[in-house]
mmCIF file of C-alpha atoms in Angstrom:
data_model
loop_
_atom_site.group_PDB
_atom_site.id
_atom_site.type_symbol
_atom_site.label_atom_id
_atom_site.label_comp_id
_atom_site.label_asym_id
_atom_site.label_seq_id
_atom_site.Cartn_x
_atom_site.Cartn_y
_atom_site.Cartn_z
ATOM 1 C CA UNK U 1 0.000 0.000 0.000
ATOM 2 C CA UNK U 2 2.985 2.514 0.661
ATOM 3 C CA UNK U 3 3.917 2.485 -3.057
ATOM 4 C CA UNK U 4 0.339 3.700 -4.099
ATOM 5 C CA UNK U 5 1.339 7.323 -3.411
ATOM 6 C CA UNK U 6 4.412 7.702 -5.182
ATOM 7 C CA UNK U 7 3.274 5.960 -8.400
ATOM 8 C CA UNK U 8 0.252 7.951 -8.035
ATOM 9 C CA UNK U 9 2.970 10.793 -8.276
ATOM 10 C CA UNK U 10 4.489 9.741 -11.336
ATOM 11 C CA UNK U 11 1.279 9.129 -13.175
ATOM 12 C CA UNK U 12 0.332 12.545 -12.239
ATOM 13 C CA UNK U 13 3.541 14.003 -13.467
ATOM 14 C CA UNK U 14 2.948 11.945 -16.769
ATOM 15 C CA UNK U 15 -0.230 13.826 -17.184
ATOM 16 C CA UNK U 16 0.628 17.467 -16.152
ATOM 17 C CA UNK U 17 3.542 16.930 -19.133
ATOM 18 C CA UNK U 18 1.310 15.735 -21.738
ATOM 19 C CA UNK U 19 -0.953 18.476 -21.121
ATOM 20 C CA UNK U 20 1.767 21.027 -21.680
ATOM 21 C CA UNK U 21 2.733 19.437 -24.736
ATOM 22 C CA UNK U 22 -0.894 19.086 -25.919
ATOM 23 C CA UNK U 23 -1.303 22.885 -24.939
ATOM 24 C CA UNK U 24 1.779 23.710 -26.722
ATOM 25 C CA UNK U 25 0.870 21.890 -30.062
ATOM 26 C CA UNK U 26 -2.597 23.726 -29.960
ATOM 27 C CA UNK U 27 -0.648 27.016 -29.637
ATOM 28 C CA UNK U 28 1.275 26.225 -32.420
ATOM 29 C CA UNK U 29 -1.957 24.924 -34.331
ATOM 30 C CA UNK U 30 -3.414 28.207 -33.654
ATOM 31 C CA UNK U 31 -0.470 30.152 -34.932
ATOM 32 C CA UNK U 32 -0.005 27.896 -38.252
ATOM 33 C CA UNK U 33 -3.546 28.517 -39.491
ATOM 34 C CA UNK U 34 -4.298 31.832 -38.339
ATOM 35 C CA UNK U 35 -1.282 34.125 -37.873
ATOM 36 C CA UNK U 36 1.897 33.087 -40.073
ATOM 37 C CA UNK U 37 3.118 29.540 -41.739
ATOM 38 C CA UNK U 38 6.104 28.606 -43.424
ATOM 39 C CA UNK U 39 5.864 26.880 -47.037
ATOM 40 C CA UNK U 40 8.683 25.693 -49.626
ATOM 41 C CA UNK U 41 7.702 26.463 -53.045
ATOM 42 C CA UNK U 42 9.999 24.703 -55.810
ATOM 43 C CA UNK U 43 9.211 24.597 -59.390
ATOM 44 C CA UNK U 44 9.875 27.012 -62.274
ATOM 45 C CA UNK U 45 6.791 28.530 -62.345
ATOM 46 C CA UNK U 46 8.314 31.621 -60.229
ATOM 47 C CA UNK U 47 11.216 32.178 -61.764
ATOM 48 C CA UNK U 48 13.165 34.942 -61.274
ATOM 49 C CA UNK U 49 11.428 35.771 -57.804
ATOM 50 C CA UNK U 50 11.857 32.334 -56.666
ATOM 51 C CA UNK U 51 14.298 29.837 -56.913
ATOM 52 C CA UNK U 52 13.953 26.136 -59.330
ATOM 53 C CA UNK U 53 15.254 24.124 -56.575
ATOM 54 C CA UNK U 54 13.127 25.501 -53.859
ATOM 55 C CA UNK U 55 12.730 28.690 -51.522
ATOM 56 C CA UNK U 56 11.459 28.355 -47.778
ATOM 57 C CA UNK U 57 8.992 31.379 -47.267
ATOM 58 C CA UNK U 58 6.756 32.745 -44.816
ATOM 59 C CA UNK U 59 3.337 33.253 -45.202
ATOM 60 C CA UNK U 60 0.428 35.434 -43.196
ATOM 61 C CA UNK U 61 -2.670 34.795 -43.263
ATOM 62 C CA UNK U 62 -4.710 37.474 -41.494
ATOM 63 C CA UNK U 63 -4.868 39.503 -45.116
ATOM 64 C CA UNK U 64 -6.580 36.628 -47.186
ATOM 65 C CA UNK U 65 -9.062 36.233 -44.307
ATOM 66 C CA UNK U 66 -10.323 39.974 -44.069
ATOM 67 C CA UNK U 67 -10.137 39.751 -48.327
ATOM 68 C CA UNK U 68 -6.979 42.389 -48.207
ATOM 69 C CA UNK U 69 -5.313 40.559 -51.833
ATOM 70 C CA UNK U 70 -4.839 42.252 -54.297
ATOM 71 C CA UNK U 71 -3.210 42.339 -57.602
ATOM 72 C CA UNK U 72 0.656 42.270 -57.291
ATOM 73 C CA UNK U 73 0.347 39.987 -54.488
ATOM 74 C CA UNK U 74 2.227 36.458 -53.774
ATOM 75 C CA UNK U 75 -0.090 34.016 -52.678
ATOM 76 C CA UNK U 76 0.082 30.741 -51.512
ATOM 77 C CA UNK U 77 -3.112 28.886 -52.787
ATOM 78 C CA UNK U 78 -4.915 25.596 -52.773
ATOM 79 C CA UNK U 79 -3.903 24.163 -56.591
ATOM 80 C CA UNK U 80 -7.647 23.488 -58.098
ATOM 81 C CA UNK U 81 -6.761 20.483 -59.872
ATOM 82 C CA UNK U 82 -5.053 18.509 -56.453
ATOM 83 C CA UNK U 83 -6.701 19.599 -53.128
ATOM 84 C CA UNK U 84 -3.620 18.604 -51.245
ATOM 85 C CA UNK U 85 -0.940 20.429 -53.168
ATOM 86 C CA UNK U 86 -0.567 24.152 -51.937
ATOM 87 C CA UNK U 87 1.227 26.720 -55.172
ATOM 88 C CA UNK U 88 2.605 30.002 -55.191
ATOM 89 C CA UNK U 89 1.472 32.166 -57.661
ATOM 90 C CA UNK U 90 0.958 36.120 -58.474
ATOM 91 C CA UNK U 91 -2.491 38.045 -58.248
ATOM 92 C CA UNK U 92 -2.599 39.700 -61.561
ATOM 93 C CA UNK U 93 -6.662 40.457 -60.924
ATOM 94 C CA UNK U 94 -9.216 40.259 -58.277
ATOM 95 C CA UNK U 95 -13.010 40.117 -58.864
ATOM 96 C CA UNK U 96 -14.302 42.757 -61.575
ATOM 97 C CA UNK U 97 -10.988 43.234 -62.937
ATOM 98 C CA UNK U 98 -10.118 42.567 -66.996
ATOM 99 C CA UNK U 99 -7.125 40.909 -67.126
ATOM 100 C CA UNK U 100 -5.396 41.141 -70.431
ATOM 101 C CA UNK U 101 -3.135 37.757 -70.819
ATOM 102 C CA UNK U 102 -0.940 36.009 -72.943
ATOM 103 C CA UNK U 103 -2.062 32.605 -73.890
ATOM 104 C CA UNK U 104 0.915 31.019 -75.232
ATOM 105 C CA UNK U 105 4.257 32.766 -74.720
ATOM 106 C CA UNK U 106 5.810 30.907 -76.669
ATOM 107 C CA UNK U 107 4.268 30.359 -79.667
ATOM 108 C CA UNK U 108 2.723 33.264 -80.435
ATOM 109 C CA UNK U 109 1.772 36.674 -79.130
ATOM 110 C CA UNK U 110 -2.261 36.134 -78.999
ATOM 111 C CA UNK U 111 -3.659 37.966 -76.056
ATOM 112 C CA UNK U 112 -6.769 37.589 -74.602
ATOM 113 C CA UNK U 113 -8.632 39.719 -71.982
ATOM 114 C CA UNK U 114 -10.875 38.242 -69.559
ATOM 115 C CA UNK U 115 -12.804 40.054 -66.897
ATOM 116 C CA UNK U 116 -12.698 38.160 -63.625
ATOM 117 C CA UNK U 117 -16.047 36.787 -61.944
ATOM 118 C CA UNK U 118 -17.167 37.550 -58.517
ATOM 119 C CA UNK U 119 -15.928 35.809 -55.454
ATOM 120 C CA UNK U 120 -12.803 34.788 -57.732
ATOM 121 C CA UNK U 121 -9.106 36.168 -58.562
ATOM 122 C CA UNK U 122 -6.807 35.630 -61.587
ATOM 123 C CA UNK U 123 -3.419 34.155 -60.674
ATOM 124 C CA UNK U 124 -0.354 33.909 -63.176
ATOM 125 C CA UNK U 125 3.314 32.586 -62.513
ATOM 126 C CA UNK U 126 6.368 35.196 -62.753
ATOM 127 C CA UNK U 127 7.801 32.621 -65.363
ATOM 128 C CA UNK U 128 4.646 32.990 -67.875
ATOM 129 C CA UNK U 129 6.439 30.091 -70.205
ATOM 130 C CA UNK U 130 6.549 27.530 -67.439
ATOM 131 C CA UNK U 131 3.357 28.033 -65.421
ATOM 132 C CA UNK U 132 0.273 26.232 -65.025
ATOM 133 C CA UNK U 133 -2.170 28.662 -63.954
ATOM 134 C CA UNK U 134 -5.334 30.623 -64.083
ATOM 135 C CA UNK U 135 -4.379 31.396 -68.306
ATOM 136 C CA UNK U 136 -5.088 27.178 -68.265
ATOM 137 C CA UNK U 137 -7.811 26.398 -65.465
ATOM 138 C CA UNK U 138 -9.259 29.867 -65.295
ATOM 139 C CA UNK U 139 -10.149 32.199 -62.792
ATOM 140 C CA UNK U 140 -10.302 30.393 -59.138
ATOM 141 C CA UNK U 141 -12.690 30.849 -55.910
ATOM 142 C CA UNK U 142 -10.519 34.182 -53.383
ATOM 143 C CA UNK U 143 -11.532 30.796 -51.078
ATOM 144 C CA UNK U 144 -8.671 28.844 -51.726
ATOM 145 C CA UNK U 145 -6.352 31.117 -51.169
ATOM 146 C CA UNK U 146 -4.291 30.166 -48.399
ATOM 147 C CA UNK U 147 -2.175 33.493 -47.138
ATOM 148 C CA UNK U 148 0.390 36.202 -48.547
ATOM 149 C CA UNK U 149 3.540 35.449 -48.797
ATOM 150 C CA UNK U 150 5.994 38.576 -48.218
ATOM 151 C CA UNK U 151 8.974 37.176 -46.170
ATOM 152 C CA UNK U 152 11.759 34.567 -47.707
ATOM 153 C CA UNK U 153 13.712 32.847 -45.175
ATOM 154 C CA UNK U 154 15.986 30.228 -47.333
ATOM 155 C CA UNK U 155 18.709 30.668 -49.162
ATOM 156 C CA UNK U 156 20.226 32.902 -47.200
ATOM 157 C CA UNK U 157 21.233 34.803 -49.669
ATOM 158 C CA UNK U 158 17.602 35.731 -50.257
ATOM 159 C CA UNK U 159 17.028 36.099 -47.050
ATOM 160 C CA UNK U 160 14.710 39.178 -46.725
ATOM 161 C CA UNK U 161 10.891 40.484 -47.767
ATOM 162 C CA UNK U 162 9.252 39.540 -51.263
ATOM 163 C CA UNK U 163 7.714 41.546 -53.083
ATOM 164 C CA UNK X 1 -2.932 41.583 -4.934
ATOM 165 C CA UNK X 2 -4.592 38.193 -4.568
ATOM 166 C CA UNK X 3 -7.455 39.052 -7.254
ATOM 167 C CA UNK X 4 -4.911 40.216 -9.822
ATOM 168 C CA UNK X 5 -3.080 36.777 -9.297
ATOM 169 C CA UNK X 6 -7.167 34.704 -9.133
ATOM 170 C CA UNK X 7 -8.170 37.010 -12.297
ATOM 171 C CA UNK X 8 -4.937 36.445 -14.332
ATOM 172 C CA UNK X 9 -4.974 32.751 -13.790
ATOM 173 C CA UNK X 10 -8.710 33.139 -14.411
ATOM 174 C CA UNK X 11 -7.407 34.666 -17.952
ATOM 175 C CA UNK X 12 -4.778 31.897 -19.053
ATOM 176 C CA UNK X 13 -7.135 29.392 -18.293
ATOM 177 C CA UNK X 14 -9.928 30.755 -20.632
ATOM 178 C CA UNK X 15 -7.198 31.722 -23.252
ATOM 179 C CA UNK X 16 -6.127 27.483 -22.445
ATOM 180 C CA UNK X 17 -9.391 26.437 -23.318
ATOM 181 C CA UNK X 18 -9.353 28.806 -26.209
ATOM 182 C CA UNK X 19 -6.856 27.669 -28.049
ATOM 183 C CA UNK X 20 -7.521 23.772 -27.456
ATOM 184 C CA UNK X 21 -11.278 23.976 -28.111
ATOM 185 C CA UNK X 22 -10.008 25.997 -31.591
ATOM 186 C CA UNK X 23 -7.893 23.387 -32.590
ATOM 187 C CA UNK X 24 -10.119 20.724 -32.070
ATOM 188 C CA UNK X 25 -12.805 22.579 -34.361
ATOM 189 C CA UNK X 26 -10.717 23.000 -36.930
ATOM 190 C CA UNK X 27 -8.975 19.298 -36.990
ATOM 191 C CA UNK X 28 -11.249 16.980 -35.834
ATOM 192 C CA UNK X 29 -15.099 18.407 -35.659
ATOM 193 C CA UNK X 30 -17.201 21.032 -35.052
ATOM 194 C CA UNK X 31 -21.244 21.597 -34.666
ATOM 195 C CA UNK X 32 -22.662 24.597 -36.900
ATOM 196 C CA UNK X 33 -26.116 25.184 -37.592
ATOM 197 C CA UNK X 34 -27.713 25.278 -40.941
ATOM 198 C CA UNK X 35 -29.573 28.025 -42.154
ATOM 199 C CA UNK X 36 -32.151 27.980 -45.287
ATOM 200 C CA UNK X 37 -34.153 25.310 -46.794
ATOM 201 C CA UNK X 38 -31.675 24.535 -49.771
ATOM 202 C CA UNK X 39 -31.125 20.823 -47.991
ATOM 203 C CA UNK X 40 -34.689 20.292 -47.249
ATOM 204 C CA UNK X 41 -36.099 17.532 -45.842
ATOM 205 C CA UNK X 42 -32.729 16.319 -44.456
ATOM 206 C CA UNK X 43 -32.153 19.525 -42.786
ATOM 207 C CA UNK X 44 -34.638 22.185 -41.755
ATOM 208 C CA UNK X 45 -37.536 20.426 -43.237
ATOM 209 C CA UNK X 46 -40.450 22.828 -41.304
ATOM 210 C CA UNK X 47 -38.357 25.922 -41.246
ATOM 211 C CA UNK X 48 -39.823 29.318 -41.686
ATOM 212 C CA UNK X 49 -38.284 32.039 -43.275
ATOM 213 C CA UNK X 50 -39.447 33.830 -40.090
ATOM 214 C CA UNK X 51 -38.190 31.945 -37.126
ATOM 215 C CA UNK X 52 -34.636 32.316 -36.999
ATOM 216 C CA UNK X 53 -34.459 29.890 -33.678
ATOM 217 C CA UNK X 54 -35.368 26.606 -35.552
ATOM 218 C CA UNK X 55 -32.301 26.353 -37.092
ATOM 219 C CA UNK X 56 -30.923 21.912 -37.342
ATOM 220 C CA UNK X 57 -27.678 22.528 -35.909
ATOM 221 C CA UNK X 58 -24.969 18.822 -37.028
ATOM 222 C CA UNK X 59 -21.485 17.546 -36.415
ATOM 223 C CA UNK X 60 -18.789 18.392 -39.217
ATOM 224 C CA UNK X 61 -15.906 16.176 -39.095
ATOM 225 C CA UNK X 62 -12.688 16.951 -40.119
ATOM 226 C CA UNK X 63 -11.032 13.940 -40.716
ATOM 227 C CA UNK X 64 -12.032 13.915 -44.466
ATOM 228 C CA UNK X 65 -9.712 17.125 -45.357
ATOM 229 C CA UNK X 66 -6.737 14.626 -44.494
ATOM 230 C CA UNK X 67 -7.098 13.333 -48.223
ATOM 231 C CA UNK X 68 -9.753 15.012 -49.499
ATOM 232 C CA UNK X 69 -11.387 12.063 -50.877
ATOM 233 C CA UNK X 70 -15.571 11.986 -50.911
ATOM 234 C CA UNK X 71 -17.673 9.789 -52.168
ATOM 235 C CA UNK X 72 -20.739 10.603 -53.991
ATOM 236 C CA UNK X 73 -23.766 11.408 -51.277
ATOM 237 C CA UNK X 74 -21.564 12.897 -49.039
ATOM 238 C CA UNK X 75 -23.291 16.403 -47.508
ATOM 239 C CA UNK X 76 -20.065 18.497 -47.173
ATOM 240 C CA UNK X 77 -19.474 22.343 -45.669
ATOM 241 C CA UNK X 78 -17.857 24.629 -48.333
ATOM 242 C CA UNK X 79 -16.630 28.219 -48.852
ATOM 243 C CA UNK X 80 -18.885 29.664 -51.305
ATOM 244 C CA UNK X 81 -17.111 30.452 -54.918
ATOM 245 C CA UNK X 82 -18.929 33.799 -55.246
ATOM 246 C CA UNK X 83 -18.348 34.649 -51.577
ATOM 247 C CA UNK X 84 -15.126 33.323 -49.654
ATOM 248 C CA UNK X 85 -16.828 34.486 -46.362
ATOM 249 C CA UNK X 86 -19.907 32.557 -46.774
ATOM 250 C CA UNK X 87 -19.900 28.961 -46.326
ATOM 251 C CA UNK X 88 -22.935 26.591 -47.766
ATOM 252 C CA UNK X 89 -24.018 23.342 -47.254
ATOM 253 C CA UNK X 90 -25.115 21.064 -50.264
ATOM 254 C CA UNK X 91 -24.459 17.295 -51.493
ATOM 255 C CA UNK X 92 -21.699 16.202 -53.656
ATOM 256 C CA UNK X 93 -23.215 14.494 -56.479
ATOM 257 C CA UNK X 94 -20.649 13.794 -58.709
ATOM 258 C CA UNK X 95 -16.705 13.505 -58.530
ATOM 259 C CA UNK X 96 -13.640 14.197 -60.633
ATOM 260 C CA UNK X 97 -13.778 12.066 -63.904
ATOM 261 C CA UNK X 98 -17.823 12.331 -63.699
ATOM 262 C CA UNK X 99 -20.014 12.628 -66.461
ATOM 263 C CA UNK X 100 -23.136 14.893 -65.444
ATOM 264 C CA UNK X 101 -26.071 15.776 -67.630
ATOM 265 C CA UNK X 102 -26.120 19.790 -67.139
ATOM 266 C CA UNK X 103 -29.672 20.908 -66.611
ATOM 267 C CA UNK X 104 -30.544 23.200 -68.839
ATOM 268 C CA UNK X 105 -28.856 22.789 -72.179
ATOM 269 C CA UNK X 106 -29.531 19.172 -72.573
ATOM 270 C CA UNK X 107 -25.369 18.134 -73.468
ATOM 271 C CA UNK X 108 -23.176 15.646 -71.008
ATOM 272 C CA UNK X 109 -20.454 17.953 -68.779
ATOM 273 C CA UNK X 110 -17.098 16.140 -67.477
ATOM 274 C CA UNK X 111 -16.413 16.945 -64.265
ATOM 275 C CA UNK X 112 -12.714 18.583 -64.435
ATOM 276 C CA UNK X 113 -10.316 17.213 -62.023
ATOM 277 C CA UNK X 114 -9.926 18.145 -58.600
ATOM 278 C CA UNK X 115 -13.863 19.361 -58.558
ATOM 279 C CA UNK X 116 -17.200 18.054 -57.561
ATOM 280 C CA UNK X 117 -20.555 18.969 -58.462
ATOM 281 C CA UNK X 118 -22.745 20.341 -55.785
ATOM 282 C CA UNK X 119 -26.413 20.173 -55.287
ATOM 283 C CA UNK X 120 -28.878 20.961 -52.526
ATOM 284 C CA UNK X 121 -31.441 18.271 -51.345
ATOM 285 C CA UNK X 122 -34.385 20.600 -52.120
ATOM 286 C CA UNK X 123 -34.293 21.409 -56.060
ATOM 287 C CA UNK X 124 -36.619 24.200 -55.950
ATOM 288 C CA UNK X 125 -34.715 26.656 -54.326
ATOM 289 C CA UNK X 126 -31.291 25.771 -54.078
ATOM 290 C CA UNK X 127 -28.206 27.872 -55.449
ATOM 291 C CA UNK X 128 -25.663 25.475 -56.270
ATOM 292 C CA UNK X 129 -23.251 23.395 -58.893
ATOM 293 C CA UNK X 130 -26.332 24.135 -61.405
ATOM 294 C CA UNK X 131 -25.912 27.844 -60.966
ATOM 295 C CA UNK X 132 -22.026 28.394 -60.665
ATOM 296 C CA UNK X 133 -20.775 25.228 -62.113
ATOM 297 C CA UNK X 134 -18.411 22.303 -60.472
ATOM 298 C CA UNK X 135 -16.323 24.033 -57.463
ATOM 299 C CA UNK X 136 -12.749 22.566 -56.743
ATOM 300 C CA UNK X 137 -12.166 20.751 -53.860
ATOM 301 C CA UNK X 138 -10.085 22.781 -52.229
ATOM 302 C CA UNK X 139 -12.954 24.657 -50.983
ATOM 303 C CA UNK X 140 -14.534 22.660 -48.863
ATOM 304 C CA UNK X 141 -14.290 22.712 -45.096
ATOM 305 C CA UNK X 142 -15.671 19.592 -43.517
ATOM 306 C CA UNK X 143 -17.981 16.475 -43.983
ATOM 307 C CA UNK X 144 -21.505 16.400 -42.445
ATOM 308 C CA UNK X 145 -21.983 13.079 -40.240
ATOM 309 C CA UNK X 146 -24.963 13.645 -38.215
ATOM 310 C CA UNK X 147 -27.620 15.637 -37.147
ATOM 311 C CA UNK X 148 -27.514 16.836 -33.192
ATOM 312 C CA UNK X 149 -30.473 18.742 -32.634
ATOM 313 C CA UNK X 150 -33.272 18.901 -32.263
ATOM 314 C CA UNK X 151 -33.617 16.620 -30.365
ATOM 315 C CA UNK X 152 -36.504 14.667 -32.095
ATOM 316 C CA UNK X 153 -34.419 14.337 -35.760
ATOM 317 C CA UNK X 154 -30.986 13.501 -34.107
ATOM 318 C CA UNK X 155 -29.535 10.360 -36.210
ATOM 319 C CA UNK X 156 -26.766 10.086 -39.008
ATOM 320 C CA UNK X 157 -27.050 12.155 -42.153
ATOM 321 C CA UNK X 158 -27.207 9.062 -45.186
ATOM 322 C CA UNK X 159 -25.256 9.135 -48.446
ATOM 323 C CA UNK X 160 -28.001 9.575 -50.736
ATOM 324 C CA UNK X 161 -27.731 9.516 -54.466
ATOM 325 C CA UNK X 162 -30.243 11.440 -56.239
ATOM 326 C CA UNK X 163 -32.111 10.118 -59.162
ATOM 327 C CA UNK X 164 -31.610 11.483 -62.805
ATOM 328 C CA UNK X 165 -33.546 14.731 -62.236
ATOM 329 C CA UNK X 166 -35.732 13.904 -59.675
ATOM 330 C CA UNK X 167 -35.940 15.579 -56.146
ATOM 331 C CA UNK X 168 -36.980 13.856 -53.001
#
């Protein structure tokens, strides 16, 4: 009976530490999805801003919640042909904008001009002869947008805000 | 001194409790109530456009935005595409790959990938996938499992697949 107490002691230690860390992952939970997150966008799509081989940036996400995008923007968005893959592309146009675009860089210099529905915003790669974007799957929903990107934190060389 | 120390204890607790109750919402479920008579009967099937307090109020898991994979039937939460701060309730009725006979110009539409088609329960007067077309994915916020009140119609929502064309 005398070594109830002290395991009683270590089971409540057990618990008061699993708490913390439970509290701790819900802070960081909280601060992921609402305040800031960090993403690593890789691809040519963003080239010069961003780098082929990949660029670790920062992203906030209080300005896509109160609808504060606009064009000239980075944004990191939900892609709208894969759910789970998150891009990083330019706002060229927001709703009730006419976008003026070219369709295929490198083949010709057709333009076309679209103006952008409601609810929706018009995204386009830096690199317009290597992205897959809005000029191929159209205008998408402002509610996939994910946050703003506008600090790079890797390479260090880049090290800095993005504009 | 002692009730600055009880009230800011007081205050990390709440701001505890906060936080957790938060992250549970947004990862594993959350209860909402559903407003309108878009999914009628399977939610709100005696509401009045008056009474705002008879509102069906169900459990939205989470789980499903893991892999984002639905099956057809599934009632799911969405941002709206017109409106990113508005977020509607409807069935998915058709997936990625789908065929889907579009209502009012009598030709077959292919679902593009990484969308679903969207349509309430109640045909009259629902604004959905047959007013702004197939809506990707990515919007949606949750899954729809089961109705918790009122108390009388609490049970498990059903994966229902609608007829060609007709309602309920």
């Amino acid at each position: 009976m005398r070594n109830l107490p002290p395991f009683l002691m270590i089971v409540k230690e057990g618990l008061d530490k699993t708490l913390t860390v439970a509290k701790f992952l819900c802070a960081l939970h909280v601060t992921n999805t609402y305040l800031c997150t960090s993403v690593m966008a890789q691809g040519p799509s963003m080239l010069p801003t961003f780098n082929l081989t990949g660029d670790l940036l920062l992203a906030e996400r209080i300005s896509a919640r109160f609808g504060r995008v606009g064009p000239g923007d980075i944004v990191i968005i939900r892609s709208p042909e894969n759910p789970r893959k998150i891009v990083a592309k330019r706002v060229k146009g927001v709703e009730g904008d006419s976008v003026t675009y070219v369709v295929e860089p490198k083949s010709s210099d057709r333009c076309e001009t679209v103006v952008v529905p409601k609810g929706h915003v018009w995204i386009e790669g830096d690199n317009i002869y290597d992205s897959n974007d809005s000029r191929k799957f159209g205008a998408v929903p402002y509610g996939l947008i994910q946050g703003k990107v506008f600090w790079r934190i890797w390479p260090r060389e880049g090290f800095g805000s993005v504009r | 001194m002692g009730t600055q120390n009880f009230l800011w204890t007081f205050a990390k607790n709440y701001f505890t409790v906060g936080l957790v109750a938060l992250t549970i919402s947004d990862r594993y479920a959350s209860i909402v109530p559903v407003r309108g008579v878009s999914m009628s009967p399977t939610f709100n099937p005696h509401h009045s456009t008056l009474m705002g307090s008879n509102d069906d109020y169900v459990l939205v898991e989470k789980f499903c935005l893991e892999k984002y994979k639905f099956s057809p039937g599934d009632v799911v939460v969405f941002c709206s595409p017109t409106d990113h701060r508005e977020k509607h309730v409807k069935r998915i009725t058709a997936l990625p790959g789908d065929w889907i006979s579009s209502p009012y110009s009598h030709d077959a539409l292919k679902i593009p990938e990484g969308h679903c088609w969207v349509e309430g329960d109640n045909f009259a007067s629902s604004l959905d996938s047959r007013s702004y077309g197939p809506i990707p994915l990515g919007l949606v916020r949750g899954r729809v499992t089961h109705v918790v009140w009122p108390p009388q119609r609490v049970g498990k929502v059903e994966r229902r697949i609608p007829q060609d064309g007709l309602p309920f």
